[in-house]
């Protein structure tokens, strides 16, 4: 994902007895300190950002685990990673 991107990053989809609840349970990649500067909607699983990667200026991989809980309190965890990318700026052309 391009660094400094703004918008929807991904949607985590799950099945189970509604309503489903989504939470980040480990890692510091999505919403914690040193994070990707994202938000996780706890009822839809949509991950959004207004500035992906925040203050980072070089490619970074963010690792995190999301837990889905259904109406019967059954849970399922899955690990994810998102990687930022940055274009080279001010590049010159050699002859």
Backbone as a printed PyTorch tensor [residue, N CA C, xyz], in Angstrom:
tensor([[[  0.8570,  -1.1680,   0.0000],
         [  0.0000,   0.0000,   0.0000],
         [  0.9000,   1.2270,   0.0000]],

        [[  0.5780,   2.1900,  -0.8030],
         [  1.3880,   3.3950,  -0.8940],
         [  1.3910,   4.1390,   0.4330]],

        [[  2.5850,   4.5130,   0.8800],
         [  2.6970,   5.3110,   2.0910],
         [  1.9120,   6.5970,   1.9350]],

        [[  1.2870,   7.0410,   2.9860],
         [  0.4620,   8.2400,   3.0330],
         [ -0.8790,   8.0790,   2.3220]],

        [[ -1.2130,   6.8490,   1.8970],
         [ -2.5130,   6.5720,   1.2750],
         [ -3.6360,   6.9250,   2.2380]],

        [[ -4.7580,   7.3700,   1.7000],
         [ -5.9350,   7.6850,   2.4980],
         [ -7.1410,   6.9640,   1.9030]],

        [[ -7.8680,   6.2030,   2.7230],
         [ -9.0670,   5.5170,   2.2500],
         [ -9.2050,   4.1450,   2.8800]],

        [[ -9.9510,   3.2660,   2.2000],
         [-10.1510,   1.9030,   2.6800],
         [ -8.9580,   1.0490,   2.2700]],

        [[ -8.3470,   0.4040,   3.2460],
         [ -7.1720,  -0.4350,   3.0170],
         [ -7.5980,  -1.8680,   2.7020]],

        [[ -8.5300,  -2.4090,   3.4730],
         [ -8.9680,  -3.7970,   3.3020],
         [-10.2430,  -4.0140,   4.0930]],

        [[-10.8930,  -5.1390,   3.8080],
         [-12.0450,  -5.5700,   4.5880],
         [-11.8140,  -7.0110,   5.0030]],

        [[-11.9130,  -7.2750,   6.2880],
         [-11.7920,  -8.6320,   6.8170],
         [-13.2020,  -9.2190,   6.8000]],

        [[-13.3620, -10.3550,   6.1370],
         [-14.6760, -10.9880,   6.0360],
         [-14.6860, -12.2780,   6.8380]],

        [[-15.7920, -12.5380,   7.4910],
         [-15.9340, -13.7490,   8.2950],
         [-17.3780, -14.2040,   8.2610]],

        [[-17.5860, -15.4630,   8.6070],
         [-18.9420, -15.9830,   8.7170],
         [-19.1700, -16.4770,  10.1320]],

        [[-20.3930, -16.4870,  10.5380],
         [-20.7570, -16.9280,  11.8800],
         [-22.1000, -16.3430,  12.2390]],

        [[-22.5590, -16.6490,  13.4340],
         [-23.8370, -16.1200,  13.8870],
         [-23.7040, -14.6350,  14.2010]],

        [[-24.4780, -13.8170,  13.4880],
         [-24.4370, -12.3710,  13.6780],
         [-24.9720, -12.0090,  15.0600]],

        [[-24.5030, -10.9180,  15.6260],
         [-23.5370,  -9.9910,  15.0480],
         [-22.0990, -10.4700,  15.2560]],

        [[-21.2270, -10.0800,  14.3190],
         [-19.8080, -10.3870,  14.4290],
         [-19.0780,  -9.1640,  14.9660]],

        [[-18.0010,  -9.4130,  15.7000],
         [-17.1920,  -8.3370,  16.2670],
         [-15.7330,  -8.5730,  15.8790]],

        [[-15.0430,  -7.5230,  15.4230],
         [-13.6580,  -7.5980,  14.9710],
         [-12.7710,  -6.7830,  15.9070]],

        [[-11.6630,  -7.3920,  16.3810],
         [-10.7110,  -6.6740,  17.2350],
         [ -9.2900,  -7.0770,  16.8840]],

        [[ -8.3610,  -6.1320,  17.0450],
         [ -6.9410,  -6.4540,  16.9070],
         [ -6.4880,  -7.0130,  18.2480]],

        [[ -5.8960,  -8.2230,  18.2390],
         [ -5.5360,  -8.8630,  19.4990],
         [ -4.0380,  -8.9990,  19.7200]],

        [[ -3.2350,  -8.8370,  18.6910],
         [ -1.7900,  -8.8870,  18.9030],
         [ -1.0900,  -8.1450,  17.7850]],

        [[  0.1670,  -7.8510,  18.0320],
         [  0.9450,  -7.0800,  17.0760],
         [  0.7930,  -5.6030,  17.3580]],

        [[  1.6480,  -4.8340,  16.7440],
         [  1.5540,  -3.3780,  16.8750],
         [  1.3570,  -2.7700,  15.5000]],

        [[  0.8880,  -3.5900,  14.5810],
         [  0.8630,  -3.1570,  13.1950],
         [ -0.2870,  -2.3010,  12.7610]],

        [[ -1.4470,  -2.5230,  13.2830],
         [ -2.5990,  -1.8310,  12.7380],
         [ -2.9210,  -0.5540,  13.4980]],

        [[ -3.1710,  -0.6720,  14.7990],
         [ -3.6360,   0.4750,  15.5630],
         [ -2.7700,   0.8170,  16.7630]],

        [[ -1.7430,   0.0180,  17.0570],
         [ -0.9230,   0.2560,  18.2420],
         [  0.2150,   1.2280,  17.9910]],

        [[  1.1140,   1.3230,  18.9760],
         [  2.2830,   2.1890,  18.8780],
         [  3.1810,   1.7140,  17.7360]],

        [[  3.7250,   2.6410,  16.9570],
         [  4.5660,   2.2860,  15.8240],
         [  3.7530,   1.6320,  14.7170]],

        [[  2.5310,   2.0970,  14.5540],
         [  1.5510,   1.4110,  13.7330],
         [  1.4440,   1.9110,  12.3050]],

        [[  0.5270,   1.2750,  11.5770],
         [  0.2410,   1.6500,  10.1900],
         [ -0.7060,   2.8390,  10.1130]],

        [[ -1.1330,   3.3450,  11.2610],
         [ -2.0360,   4.4890,  11.3380],
         [ -3.4010,   4.1650,  10.7240]],

        [[ -3.9130,   2.9880,  11.0700],
         [ -5.2130,   2.5360,  10.5570],
         [ -6.2300,   2.4250,  11.6730]],

        [[ -7.4910,   2.3250,  11.2730],
         [ -8.5930,   2.0660,  12.1930],
         [ -9.3140,   0.8210,  11.7180]],

        [[ -9.7630,   0.0050,  12.6700],
         [-10.5350,  -1.1930,  12.3750],
         [-11.9640,  -0.9710,  12.8650]],

        [[-12.9330,  -1.0520,  11.9560],
         [-14.3310,  -0.9290,  12.3480],
         [-14.7300,  -2.2410,  13.0130]],

        [[-15.0890,  -2.1920,  14.2810],
         [-15.3340,  -3.4040,  15.0590],
         [-16.5900,  -4.1590,  14.6360]],

        [[-17.4870,  -3.5270,  13.8970],
         [-18.6870,  -4.2540,  13.4870],
         [-18.7060,  -4.6470,  12.0120]],

        [[-17.8590,  -4.0310,  11.1870],
         [-17.8500,  -4.3730,   9.7590],
         [-16.5590,  -5.0430,   9.3000]],

        [[-15.4730,  -4.9080,  10.0610],
         [-14.1890,  -5.4640,   9.6610],
         [-13.4490,  -4.6230,   8.6340]],

        [[-13.9360,  -3.4160,   8.3570],
         [-13.2950,  -2.5330,   7.3830],
         [-12.1120,  -1.8240,   8.0380]],

        [[-10.9620,  -1.8570,   7.3450],
         [ -9.7470,  -1.1770,   7.8050],
         [ -9.5640,   0.0690,   6.9480]],

        [[ -9.5050,   1.2350,   7.6060],
         [ -9.3430,   2.5000,   6.8980],
         [ -8.1670,   3.2760,   7.4610]],

        [[ -7.7270,   4.2760,   6.7090],
         [ -6.6480,   5.1500,   7.1540],
         [ -6.8120,   6.5270,   6.5310]],

        [[ -6.2690,   7.5240,   7.1970],
         [ -6.2180,   8.8650,   6.6170],
         [ -4.7890,   9.2080,   6.2330]],

        [[ -3.8290,   8.3400,   6.6060],
         [ -2.4110,   8.5730,   6.3080],
         [ -1.6520,   7.2790,   6.5700]],

        [[ -1.7310,   6.3160,   5.6250],
         [ -1.1330,   5.0030,   5.8500],
         [  0.3610,   5.1170,   6.1530]],

        [[  0.7720,   4.4950,   7.2410],
         [  2.1680,   4.5200,   7.6480],
         [  2.5290,   5.6970,   8.5250]],

        [[  1.6260,   6.6630,   8.6370],
         [  1.8750,   7.8080,   9.5100],
         [  3.1610,   8.5320,   9.1600]],

        [[  4.0680,   8.6490,  10.1240],
         [  5.3040,   9.4090,   9.9200],
         [  6.4150,   8.6010,   9.2480]],

        [[  6.1640,   7.3410,   8.9230],
         [  7.1870,   6.5200,   8.2670],
         [  7.5420,   7.1120,   6.9060]],

        [[  8.8050,   6.9790,   6.5120],
         [  9.2520,   7.4660,   5.2050],
         [  9.9240,   6.3840,   4.3840]],

        [[  9.9460,   5.1770,   4.8910],
         [ 10.5150,   4.0590,   4.1440],
         [  9.5810,   2.8620,   4.2720]],

        [[  9.7330,   1.9170,   3.3630],
         [  8.8740,   0.7330,   3.3500],
         [  8.9120,   0.0320,   4.7090]],

        [[  7.7470,  -0.2920,   5.2190],
         [  7.6170,  -0.9350,   6.5220],
         [  6.5330,  -1.9920,   6.4440]],

        [[  6.7660,  -3.1440,   7.0880],
         [  5.7420,  -4.1770,   7.1720],
         [  5.1280,  -4.1460,   8.5620]],

        [[  3.8210,  -4.1000,   8.6030],
         [  3.0550,  -4.0510,   9.8500],
         [  2.3600,  -5.3970,  10.0240]],

        [[  2.6130,  -6.0770,  11.1270],
         [  2.0370,  -7.3880,  11.4040],
         [  1.0330,  -7.2730,  12.5460]],

        [[ -0.0950,  -7.9490,  12.3990],
         [ -1.1310,  -7.8840,  13.4250],
         [ -2.0480,  -9.0880,  13.2920]],

        [[ -2.7980,  -9.3680,  14.3450],
         [ -3.7770, -10.4470,  14.3430],
         [ -5.1440,  -9.8730,  14.6600]],

        [[ -6.1320, -10.2740,  13.8750],
         [ -7.5120,  -9.8400,  14.1030],
         [ -8.3140, -11.0390,  14.5940]],

        [[ -9.1080, -10.8010,  15.6220],
         [-10.0040, -11.8150,  16.1680],
         [-11.4450, -11.4510,  15.8060]],

        [[-12.1660, -12.4520,  15.3030],
         [-13.5930, -12.2960,  15.0260],
         [-14.3420, -13.0960,  16.0850]],

        [[-15.3260, -12.4610,  16.6970],
         [-16.1610, -13.1090,  17.7050],
         [-17.6030, -13.0680,  17.2230]],

        [[-18.2860, -14.2200,  17.3010],
         [-19.6840, -14.2450,  16.8590],
         [-20.6340, -14.1400,  18.0430]],

        [[-21.9300, -14.2290,  17.7730],
         [-22.9620, -14.0460,  18.7980],
         [-22.9000, -15.1050,  19.8900]],

        [[-22.2920, -16.2520,  19.5950],
         [-22.1690, -17.3240,  20.5820],
         [-20.8190, -17.2780,  21.3070]],

        [[-20.1000, -16.1750,  21.1510],
         [-18.7740, -15.9520,  21.7580],
         [-17.7100, -16.9110,  21.2290]],

        [[-17.9460, -17.4950,  20.0620],
         [-16.9130, -18.2970,  19.4060],
         [-15.9510, -17.3420,  18.7230]],

        [[-14.6570, -17.6520,  18.7730],
         [-13.6600, -16.7550,  18.2060],
         [-12.8110, -17.4590,  17.1590]],

        [[-12.2490, -16.6510,  16.2790],
         [-11.2960, -17.1300,  15.2860],
         [-10.2710, -16.0250,  15.0830]],

        [[ -8.9830, -16.3820,  15.1590],
         [ -7.9000, -15.4190,  14.9840],
         [ -7.2060, -15.6620,  13.6510]],

        [[ -6.7520, -14.5730,  13.0180],
         [ -5.9780, -14.7030,  11.7880],
         [ -4.9340, -13.6060,  11.7450]],

        [[ -3.7090, -14.0100,  11.3630],
         [ -2.5970, -13.0610,  11.2440],
         [ -2.6160, -12.4060,   9.8660]],

        [[ -2.3020, -11.1170,   9.8440],
         [ -2.2390, -10.3400,   8.6070],
         [ -0.9700,  -9.5020,   8.6050]],

        [[ -0.5810,  -9.0480,   7.4420],
         [  0.4930,  -8.0630,   7.3470],
         [  0.1550,  -7.0990,   6.2150]],

        [[  0.5390,  -5.8580,   6.4080],
         [  0.4040,  -4.8110,   5.4070],
         [  1.7780,  -4.1840,   5.2450]],

        [[  2.1800,  -3.9050,   4.0200],
         [  3.4870,  -3.3040,   3.7660],
         [  3.3060,  -1.9890,   3.0310]],

        [[  3.9840,  -0.9620,   3.5310],
         [  3.9420,   0.3390,   2.8640],
         [  5.0330,   0.4020,   1.8100]],

        [[  4.8060,   1.2320,   0.8070],
         [  5.8330,   1.4630,  -0.2150],
         [  5.9230,   2.9560,  -0.4830]],

        [[  7.0960,   3.3870,  -0.8640],
         [  7.3300,   4.7980,  -1.1440],
         [  8.0930,   4.9130,  -2.4430]],

        [[  7.6520,   5.8070,  -3.3220],
         [  8.3240,   6.0330,  -4.5960],
         [  9.6010,   6.8270,  -4.3670]],

        [[ 10.5580,   6.6450,  -5.2380],
         [ 11.7860,   7.4250,  -5.1800],
         [ 11.4690,   8.8190,  -5.7050]],

        [[ 11.8220,   9.8140,  -4.9010],
         [ 11.5620,  11.1900,  -5.2930],
         [ 12.8670,  11.8670,  -5.6960]],

        [[ 12.7690,  12.7670,  -6.6290],
         [ 13.9310,  13.5640,  -7.0170],
         [ 14.9800,  12.7550,  -7.7520]],

        [[ 14.5740,  11.6460,  -8.3530],
         [ 15.5270,  10.8170,  -9.0930],
         [ 16.0230,  11.5420, -10.3360]],

        [[ 17.2650,  11.3420, -10.6530],
         [ 17.8420,  11.9500, -11.8390],
         [ 18.0340,  10.9080, -12.9240]],

        [[ 18.3040,  11.3760, -14.1110],
         [ 18.5470,  10.4820, -15.2350],
         [ 19.9860,  10.6370, -15.6490]],

        [[ 20.6680,   9.5040, -15.7650],
         [ 22.0730,   9.5580, -16.1990],
         [ 22.2040,   9.3520, -17.6880]],

        [[ 23.2190,   9.9540, -18.2680],
         [ 23.4870,   9.7840, -19.7070],
         [ 24.7630,   9.0420, -19.8990]]])
